N, CA, C and O of each residue as an XYZ file, in Angstrom:
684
protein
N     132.608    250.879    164.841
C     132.772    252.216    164.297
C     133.950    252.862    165.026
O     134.107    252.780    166.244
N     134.712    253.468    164.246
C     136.512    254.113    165.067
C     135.386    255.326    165.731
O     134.362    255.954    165.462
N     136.433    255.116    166.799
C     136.204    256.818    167.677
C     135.720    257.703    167.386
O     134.742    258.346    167.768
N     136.741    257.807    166.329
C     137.241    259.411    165.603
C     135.950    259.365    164.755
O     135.619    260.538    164.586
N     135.193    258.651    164.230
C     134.251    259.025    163.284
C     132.847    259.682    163.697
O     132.367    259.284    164.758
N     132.197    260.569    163.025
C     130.961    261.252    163.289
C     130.409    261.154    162.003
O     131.031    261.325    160.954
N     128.759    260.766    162.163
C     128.150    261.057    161.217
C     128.047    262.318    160.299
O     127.836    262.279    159.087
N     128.253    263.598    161.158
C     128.647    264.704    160.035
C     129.555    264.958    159.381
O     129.557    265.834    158.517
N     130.666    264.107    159.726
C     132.042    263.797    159.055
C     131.649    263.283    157.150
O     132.399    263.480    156.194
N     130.620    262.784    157.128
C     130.560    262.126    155.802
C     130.543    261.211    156.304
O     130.821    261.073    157.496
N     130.054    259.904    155.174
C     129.482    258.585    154.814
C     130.576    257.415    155.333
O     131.797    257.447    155.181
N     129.950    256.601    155.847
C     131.122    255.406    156.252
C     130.636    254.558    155.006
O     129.518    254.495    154.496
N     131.892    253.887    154.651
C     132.257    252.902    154.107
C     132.547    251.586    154.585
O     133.691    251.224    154.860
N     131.417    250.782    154.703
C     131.885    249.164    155.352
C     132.461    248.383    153.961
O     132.021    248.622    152.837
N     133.218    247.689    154.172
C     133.507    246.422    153.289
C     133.803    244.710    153.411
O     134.969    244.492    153.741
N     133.135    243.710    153.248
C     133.300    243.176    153.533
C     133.775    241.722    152.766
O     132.977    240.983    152.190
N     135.015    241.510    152.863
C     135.381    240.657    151.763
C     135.735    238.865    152.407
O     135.937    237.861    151.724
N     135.711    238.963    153.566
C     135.931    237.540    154.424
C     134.581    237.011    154.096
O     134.817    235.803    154.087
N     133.523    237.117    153.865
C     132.356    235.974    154.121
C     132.334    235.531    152.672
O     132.913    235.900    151.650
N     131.306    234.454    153.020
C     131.688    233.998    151.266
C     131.003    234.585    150.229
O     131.092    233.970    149.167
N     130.179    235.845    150.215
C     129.889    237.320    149.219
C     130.437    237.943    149.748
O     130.288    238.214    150.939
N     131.539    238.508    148.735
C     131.971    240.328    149.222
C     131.118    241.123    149.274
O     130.251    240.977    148.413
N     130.993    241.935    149.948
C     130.128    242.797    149.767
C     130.511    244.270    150.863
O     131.238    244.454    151.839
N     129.448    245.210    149.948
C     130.070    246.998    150.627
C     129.244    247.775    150.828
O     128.337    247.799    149.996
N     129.198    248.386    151.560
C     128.064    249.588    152.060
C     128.254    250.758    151.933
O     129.397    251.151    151.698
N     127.232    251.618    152.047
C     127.111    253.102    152.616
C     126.482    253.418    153.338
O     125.272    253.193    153.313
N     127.148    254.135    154.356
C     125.786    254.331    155.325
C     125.934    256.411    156.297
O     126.880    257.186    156.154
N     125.422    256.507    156.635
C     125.182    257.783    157.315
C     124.208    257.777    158.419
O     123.118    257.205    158.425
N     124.714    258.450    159.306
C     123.632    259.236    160.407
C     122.619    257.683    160.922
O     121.528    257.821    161.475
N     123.117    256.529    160.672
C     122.609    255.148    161.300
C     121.723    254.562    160.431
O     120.894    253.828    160.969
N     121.661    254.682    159.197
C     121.140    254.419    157.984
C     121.958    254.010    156.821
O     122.903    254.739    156.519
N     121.698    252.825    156.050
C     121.922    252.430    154.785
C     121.821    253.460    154.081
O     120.812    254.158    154.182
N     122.733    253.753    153.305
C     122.429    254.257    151.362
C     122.138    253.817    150.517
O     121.214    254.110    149.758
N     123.398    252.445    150.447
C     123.188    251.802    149.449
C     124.029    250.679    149.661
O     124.918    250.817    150.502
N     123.920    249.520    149.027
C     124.675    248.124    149.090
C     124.418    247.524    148.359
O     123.319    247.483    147.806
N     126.089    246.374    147.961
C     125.957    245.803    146.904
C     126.699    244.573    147.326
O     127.597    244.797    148.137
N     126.483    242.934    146.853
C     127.454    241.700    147.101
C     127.443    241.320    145.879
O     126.568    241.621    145.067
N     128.733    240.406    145.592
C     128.920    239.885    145.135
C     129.585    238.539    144.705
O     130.721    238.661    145.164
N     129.530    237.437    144.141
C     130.717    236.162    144.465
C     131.702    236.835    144.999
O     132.106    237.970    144.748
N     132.099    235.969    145.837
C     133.897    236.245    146.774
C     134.899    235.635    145.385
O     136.063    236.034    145.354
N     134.552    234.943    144.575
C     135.852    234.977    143.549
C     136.270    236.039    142.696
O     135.464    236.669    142.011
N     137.517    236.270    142.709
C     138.215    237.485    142.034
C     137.260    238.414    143.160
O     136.128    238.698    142.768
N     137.611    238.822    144.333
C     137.390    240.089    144.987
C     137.869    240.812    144.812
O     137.356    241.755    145.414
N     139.372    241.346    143.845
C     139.380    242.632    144.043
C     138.613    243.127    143.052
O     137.833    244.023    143.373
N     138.635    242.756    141.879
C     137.907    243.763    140.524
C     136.982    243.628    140.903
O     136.518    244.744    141.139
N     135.813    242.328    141.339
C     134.631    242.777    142.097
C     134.310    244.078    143.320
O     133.398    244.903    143.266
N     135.251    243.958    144.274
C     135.296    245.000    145.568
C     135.362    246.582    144.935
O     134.620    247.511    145.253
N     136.437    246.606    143.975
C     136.634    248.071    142.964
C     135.237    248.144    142.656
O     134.613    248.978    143.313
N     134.597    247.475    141.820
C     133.381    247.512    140.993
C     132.272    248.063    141.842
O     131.603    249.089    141.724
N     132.263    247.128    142.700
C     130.935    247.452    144.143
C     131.076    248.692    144.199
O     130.141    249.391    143.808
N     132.404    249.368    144.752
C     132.242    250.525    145.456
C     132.258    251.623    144.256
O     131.739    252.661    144.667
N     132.528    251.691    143.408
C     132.434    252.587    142.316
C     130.513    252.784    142.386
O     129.856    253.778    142.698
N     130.080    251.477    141.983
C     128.618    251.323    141.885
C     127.954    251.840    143.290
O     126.745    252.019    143.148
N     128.309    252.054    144.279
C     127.877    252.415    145.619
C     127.805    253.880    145.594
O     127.032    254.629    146.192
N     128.870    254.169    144.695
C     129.129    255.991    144.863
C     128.148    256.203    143.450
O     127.240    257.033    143.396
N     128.364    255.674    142.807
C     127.606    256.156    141.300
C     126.252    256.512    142.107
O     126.073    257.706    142.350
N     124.997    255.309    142.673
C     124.149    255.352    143.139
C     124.255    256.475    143.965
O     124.088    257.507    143.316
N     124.490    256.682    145.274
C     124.409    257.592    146.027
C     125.158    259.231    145.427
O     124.667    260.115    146.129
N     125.698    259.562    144.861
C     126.409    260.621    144.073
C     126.644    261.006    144.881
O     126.396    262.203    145.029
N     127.483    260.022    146.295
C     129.204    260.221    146.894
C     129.892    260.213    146.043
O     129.640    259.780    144.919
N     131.376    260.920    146.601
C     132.666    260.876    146.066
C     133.391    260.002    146.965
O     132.705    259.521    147.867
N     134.441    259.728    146.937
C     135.553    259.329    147.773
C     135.871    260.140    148.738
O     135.847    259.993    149.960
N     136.289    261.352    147.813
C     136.013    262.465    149.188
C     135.181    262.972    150.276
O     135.564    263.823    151.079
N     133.763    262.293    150.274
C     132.881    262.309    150.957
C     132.792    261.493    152.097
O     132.002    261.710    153.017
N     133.733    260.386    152.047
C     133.877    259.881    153.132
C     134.449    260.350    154.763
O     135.497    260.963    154.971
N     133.532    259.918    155.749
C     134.424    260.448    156.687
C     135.028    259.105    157.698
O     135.536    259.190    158.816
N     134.762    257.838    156.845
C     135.410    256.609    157.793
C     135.216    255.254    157.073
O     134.252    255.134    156.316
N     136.098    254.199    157.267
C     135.783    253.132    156.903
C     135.710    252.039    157.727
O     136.073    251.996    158.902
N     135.259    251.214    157.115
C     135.072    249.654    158.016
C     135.331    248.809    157.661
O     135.176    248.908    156.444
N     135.979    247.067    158.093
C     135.966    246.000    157.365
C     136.079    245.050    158.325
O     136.486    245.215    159.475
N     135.616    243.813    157.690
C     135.832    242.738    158.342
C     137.177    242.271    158.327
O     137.915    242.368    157.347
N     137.569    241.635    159.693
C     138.918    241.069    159.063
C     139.389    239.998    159.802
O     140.457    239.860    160.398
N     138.015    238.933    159.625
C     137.997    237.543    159.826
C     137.856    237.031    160.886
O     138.455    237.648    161.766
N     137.224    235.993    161.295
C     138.136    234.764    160.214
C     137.304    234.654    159.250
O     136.109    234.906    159.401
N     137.971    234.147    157.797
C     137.025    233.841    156.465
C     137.929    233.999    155.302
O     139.114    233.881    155.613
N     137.748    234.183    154.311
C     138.456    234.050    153.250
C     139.810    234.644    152.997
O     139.862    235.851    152.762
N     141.312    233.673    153.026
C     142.292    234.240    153.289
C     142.705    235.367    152.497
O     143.320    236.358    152.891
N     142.326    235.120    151.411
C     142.418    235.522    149.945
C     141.501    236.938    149.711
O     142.085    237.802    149.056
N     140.415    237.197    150.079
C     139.799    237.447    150.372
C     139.754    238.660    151.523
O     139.381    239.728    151.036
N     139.984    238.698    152.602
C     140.530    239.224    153.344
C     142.243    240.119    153.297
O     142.406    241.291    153.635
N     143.160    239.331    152.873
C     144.110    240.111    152.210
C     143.191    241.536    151.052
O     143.173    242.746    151.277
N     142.800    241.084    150.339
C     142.272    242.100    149.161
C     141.642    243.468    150.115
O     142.016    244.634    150.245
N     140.514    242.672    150.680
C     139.899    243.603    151.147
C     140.045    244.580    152.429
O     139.444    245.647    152.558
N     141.027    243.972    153.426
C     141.950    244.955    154.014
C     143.103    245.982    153.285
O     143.240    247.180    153.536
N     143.686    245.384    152.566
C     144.675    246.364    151.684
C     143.956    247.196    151.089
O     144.473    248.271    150.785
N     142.443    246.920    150.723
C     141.899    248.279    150.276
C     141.771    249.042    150.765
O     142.066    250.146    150.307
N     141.162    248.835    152.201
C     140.618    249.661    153.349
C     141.990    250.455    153.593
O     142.025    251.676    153.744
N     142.934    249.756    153.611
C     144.158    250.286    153.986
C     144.497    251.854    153.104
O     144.340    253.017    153.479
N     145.034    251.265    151.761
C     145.028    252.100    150.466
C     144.060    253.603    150.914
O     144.330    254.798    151.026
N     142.701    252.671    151.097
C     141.676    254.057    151.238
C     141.763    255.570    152.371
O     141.561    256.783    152.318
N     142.161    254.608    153.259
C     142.679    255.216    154.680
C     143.854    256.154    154.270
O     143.523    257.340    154.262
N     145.025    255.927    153.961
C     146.111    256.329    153.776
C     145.453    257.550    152.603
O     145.367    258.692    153.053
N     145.033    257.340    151.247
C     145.021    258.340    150.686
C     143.573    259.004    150.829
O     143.209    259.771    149.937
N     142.640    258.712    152.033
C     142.414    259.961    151.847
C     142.035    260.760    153.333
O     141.304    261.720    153.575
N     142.933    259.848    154.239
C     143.045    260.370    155.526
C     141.776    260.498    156.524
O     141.514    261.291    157.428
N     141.064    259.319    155.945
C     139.665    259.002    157.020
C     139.780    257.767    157.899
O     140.329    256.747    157.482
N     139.268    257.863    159.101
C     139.416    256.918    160.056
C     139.307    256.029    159.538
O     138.770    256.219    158.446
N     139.702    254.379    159.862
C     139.492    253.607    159.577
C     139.747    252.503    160.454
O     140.787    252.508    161.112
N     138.646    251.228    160.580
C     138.845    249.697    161.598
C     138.606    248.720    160.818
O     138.094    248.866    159.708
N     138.855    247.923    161.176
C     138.478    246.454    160.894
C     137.770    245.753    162.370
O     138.175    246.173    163.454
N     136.742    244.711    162.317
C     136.203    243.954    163.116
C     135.906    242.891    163.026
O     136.398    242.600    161.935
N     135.252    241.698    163.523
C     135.739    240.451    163.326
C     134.097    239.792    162.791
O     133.040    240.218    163.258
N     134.165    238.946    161.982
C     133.549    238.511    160.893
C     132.610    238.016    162.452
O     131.478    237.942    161.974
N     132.471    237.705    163.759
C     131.976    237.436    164.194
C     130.659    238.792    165.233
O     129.480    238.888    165.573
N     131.957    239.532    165.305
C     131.069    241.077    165.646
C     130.373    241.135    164.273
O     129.586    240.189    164.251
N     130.312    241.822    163.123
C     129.914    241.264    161.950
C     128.586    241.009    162.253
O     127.662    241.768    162.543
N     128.678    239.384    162.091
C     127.419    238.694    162.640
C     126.512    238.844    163.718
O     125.281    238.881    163.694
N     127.251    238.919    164.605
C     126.348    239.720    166.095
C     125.583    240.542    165.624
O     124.377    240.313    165.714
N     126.010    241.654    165.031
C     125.679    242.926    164.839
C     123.836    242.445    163.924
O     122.715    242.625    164.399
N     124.131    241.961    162.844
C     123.446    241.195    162.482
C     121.696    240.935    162.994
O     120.644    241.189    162.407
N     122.021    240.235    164.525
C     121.538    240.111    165.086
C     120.940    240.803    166.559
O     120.099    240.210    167.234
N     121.335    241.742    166.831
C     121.962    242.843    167.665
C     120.061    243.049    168.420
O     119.633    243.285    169.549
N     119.680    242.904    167.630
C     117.556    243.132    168.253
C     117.447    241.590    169.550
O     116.844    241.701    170.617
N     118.224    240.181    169.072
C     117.771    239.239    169.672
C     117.077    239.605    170.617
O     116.981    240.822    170.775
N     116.359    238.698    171.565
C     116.062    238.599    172.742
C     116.988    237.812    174.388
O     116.768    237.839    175.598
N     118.147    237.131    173.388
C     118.959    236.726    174.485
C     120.499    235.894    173.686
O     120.607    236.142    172.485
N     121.271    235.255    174.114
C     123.253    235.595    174.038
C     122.772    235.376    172.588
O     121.566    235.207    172.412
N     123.385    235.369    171.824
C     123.802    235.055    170.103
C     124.647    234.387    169.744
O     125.752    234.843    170.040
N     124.666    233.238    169.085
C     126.203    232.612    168.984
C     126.122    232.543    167.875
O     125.196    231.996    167.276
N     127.364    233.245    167.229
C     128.008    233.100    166.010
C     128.856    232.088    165.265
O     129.672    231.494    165.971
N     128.831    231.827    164.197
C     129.484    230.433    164.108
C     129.821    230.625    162.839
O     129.009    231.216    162.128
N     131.182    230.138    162.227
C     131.461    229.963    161.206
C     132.353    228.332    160.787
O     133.197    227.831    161.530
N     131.937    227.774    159.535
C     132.260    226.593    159.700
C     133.732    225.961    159.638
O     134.028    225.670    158.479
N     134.520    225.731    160.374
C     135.730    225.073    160.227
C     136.103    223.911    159.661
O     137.275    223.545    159.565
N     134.870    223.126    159.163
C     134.700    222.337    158.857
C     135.208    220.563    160.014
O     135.574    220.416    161.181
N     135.010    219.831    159.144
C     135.506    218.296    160.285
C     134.418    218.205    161.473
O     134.655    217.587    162.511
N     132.888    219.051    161.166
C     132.187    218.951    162.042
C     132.771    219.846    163.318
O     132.620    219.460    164.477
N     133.376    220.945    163.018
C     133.888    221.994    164.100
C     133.175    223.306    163.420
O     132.955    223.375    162.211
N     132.836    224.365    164.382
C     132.864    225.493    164.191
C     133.843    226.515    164.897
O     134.365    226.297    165.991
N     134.075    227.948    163.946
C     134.753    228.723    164.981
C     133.441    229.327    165.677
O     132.360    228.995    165.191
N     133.459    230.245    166.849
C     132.177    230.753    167.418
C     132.759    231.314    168.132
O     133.911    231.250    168.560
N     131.446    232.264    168.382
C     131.720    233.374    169.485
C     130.179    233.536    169.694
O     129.332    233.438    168.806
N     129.839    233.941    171.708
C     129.081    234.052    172.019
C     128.623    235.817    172.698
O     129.060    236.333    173.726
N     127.788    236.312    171.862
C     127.274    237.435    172.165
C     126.171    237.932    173.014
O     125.527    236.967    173.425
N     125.595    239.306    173.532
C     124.999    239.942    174.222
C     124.173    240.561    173.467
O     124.793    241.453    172.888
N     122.805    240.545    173.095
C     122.554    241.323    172.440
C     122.329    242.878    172.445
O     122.026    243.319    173.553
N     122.387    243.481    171.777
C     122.445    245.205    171.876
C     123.413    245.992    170.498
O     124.001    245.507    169.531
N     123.255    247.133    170.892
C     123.492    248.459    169.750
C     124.970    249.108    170.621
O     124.840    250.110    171.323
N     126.373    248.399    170.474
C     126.698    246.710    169.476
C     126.726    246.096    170.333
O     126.868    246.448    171.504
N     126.557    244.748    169.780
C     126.203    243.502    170.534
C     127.759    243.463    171.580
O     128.909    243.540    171.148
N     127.401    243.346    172.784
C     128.639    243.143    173.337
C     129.188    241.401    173.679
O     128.474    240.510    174.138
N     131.027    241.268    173.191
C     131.214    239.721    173.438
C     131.169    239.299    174.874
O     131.486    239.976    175.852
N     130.677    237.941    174.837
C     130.687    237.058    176.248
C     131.974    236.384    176.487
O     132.209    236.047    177.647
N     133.036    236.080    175.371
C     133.798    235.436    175.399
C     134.274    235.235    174.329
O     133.509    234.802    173.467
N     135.792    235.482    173.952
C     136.751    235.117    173.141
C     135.889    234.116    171.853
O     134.724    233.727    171.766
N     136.662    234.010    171.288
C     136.128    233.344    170.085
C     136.790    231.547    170.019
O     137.973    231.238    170.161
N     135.843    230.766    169.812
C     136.747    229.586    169.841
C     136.123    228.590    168.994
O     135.246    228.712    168.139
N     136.753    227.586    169.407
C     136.120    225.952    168.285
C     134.927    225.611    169.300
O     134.886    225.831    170.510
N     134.350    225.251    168.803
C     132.972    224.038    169.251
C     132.798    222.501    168.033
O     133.168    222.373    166.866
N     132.304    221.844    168.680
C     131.675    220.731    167.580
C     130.249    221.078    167.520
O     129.582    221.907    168.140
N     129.970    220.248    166.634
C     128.098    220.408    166.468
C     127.857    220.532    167.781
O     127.880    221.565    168.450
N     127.560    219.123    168.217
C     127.019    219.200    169.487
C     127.145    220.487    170.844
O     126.627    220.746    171.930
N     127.810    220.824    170.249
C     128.571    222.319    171.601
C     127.505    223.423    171.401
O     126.727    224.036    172.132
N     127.924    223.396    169.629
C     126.657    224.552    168.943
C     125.110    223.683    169.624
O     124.476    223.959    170.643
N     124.956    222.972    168.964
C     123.449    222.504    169.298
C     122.876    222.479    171.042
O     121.712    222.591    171.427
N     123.884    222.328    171.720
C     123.267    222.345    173.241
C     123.826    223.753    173.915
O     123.880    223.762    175.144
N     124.295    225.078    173.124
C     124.803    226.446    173.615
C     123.473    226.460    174.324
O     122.604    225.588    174.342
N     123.509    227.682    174.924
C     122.467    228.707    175.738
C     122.142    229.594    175.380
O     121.550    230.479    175.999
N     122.616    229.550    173.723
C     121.911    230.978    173.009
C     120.779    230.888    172.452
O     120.282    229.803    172.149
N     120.124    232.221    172.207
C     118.667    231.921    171.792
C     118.759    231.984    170.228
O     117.725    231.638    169.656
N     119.605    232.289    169.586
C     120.266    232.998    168.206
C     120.986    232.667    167.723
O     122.001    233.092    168.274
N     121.279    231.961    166.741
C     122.503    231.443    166.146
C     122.368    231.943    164.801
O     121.334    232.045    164.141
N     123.792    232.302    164.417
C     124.072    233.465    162.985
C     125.140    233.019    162.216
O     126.096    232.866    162.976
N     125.397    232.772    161.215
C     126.317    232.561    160.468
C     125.713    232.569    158.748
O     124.740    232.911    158.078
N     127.212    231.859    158.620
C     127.073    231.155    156.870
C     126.229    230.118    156.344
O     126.786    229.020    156.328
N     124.887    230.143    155.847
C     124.607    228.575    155.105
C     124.597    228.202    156.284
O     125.622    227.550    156.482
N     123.785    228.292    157.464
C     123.602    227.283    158.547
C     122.240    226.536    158.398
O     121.290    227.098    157.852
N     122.156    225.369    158.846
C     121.386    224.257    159.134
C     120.750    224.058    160.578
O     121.279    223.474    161.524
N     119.505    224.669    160.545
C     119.151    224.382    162.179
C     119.450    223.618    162.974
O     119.038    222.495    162.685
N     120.165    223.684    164.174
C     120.884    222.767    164.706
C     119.586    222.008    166.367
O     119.725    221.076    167.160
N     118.452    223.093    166.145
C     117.083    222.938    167.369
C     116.123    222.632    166.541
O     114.984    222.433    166.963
C-alpha cells in the first residue's frame, strides 16, 4: 500500500494481471468490496471489463478512488505490460497514489496468517522455480531476495507454507 494512501481517501484499487487470472479488487478501511478474475488472455478488454463491473457493483466512481495497486511480476509479459500501463493511465488521470509489488509479496500476502517463513514460488519451468522466502505477518516481511530453486530446493526449504500457481505438494 503507497504511503500517501488512507483509507478515508477513498477505495483502493488492486489489479492484477501477471498471474495466470487477471484479476481486480476493491477494497476500503481493510476490507474487500468486491472482486472479479478472469482468463489472462486478451487482458486488456478483460481488465477494462473487470473494473467497470467492480464499480457497477459497489456504485464507486473512478473518482472515488483514493489509490491503486498492481502486481508487477514476475508473470505474464504480456500481461503485465497491459496491466501496469493501466495502473499507470489511472494514476496520471486521476491523480491517486499509486504502486506496484511483486507477484511474490502478492503471494505472501496471501498467506500472511501462516505460522512460520512462506515460500513463494512461481514456475520457471525445466524443473526450476522463481521463489522468494517470507515472514509471516500484516505484510508479510521478505527473508531474502527472490531467486531460482529446483524442486528439490523447494521440497527440502524450511518453510512451513508454500504459495503459488497450480502447485503440487512437494511434502
Amino acid at each position: 500500500m503507497p504511503a500517501q494512501y488512507s483509507d478515508s481517501s477513498g477505495a483502493l484499487l488492486a489489479l492484477d494481471t501477471a498471474s495466470p487470472r487477471i484479476s481486480v479488487a476493491l477494497g476500503r478501511e481493510g476490507r474487500v468490496l468486491a472482486s472479479r478474475e478472469a482468463a489472462s488472455g486478451r487482458a486488456s478488454p478483460n481488465l477494462l471489463r473487470l473494473i467497470d463491473e467492480l464499480l457497477d457493483e459497489t456504485g464507486l466512481s473512478l473518482d472515488g478512488l483514493g489509490g491503486l495497486i498492481g502486481v508487477r511480476g514476475p508473470g505474464s509479459f504480456t500481461g503485465l505490460r497491459v496491466g501496469l500501463s493501466t495502473l499507470l493511465g489511472l494514476h496520471r488521470s486521476l491523480g491517486v497514489p499509486a504502486t506496484a509489488i511483486s507477484t511474490f509479496t502478492a503471494l505472501a500476502w496471501q498467506a500472511r496468517t501462516a505460522r512460520g517463513p512462506i515460500l513463494t514460488a512461481i514456475d520457471a519451468l525445466r524443473d526450476e522455480w522463481f521463489s522468494q522466502l517470507f515472514e509471516p505477518g500484516n505484510p508479510p516481511a521478505s527473508l531474502e531476495p527472490p531467486r531460482l530453486r529446483d524442486t528439490a530446493a523447494i521440497a527440502a526449504s524450511d518453510a512451513t507454507t508454500l504459495t503459488g500457481f497450480d502447485l503440487e505438494p512437494v511434502r
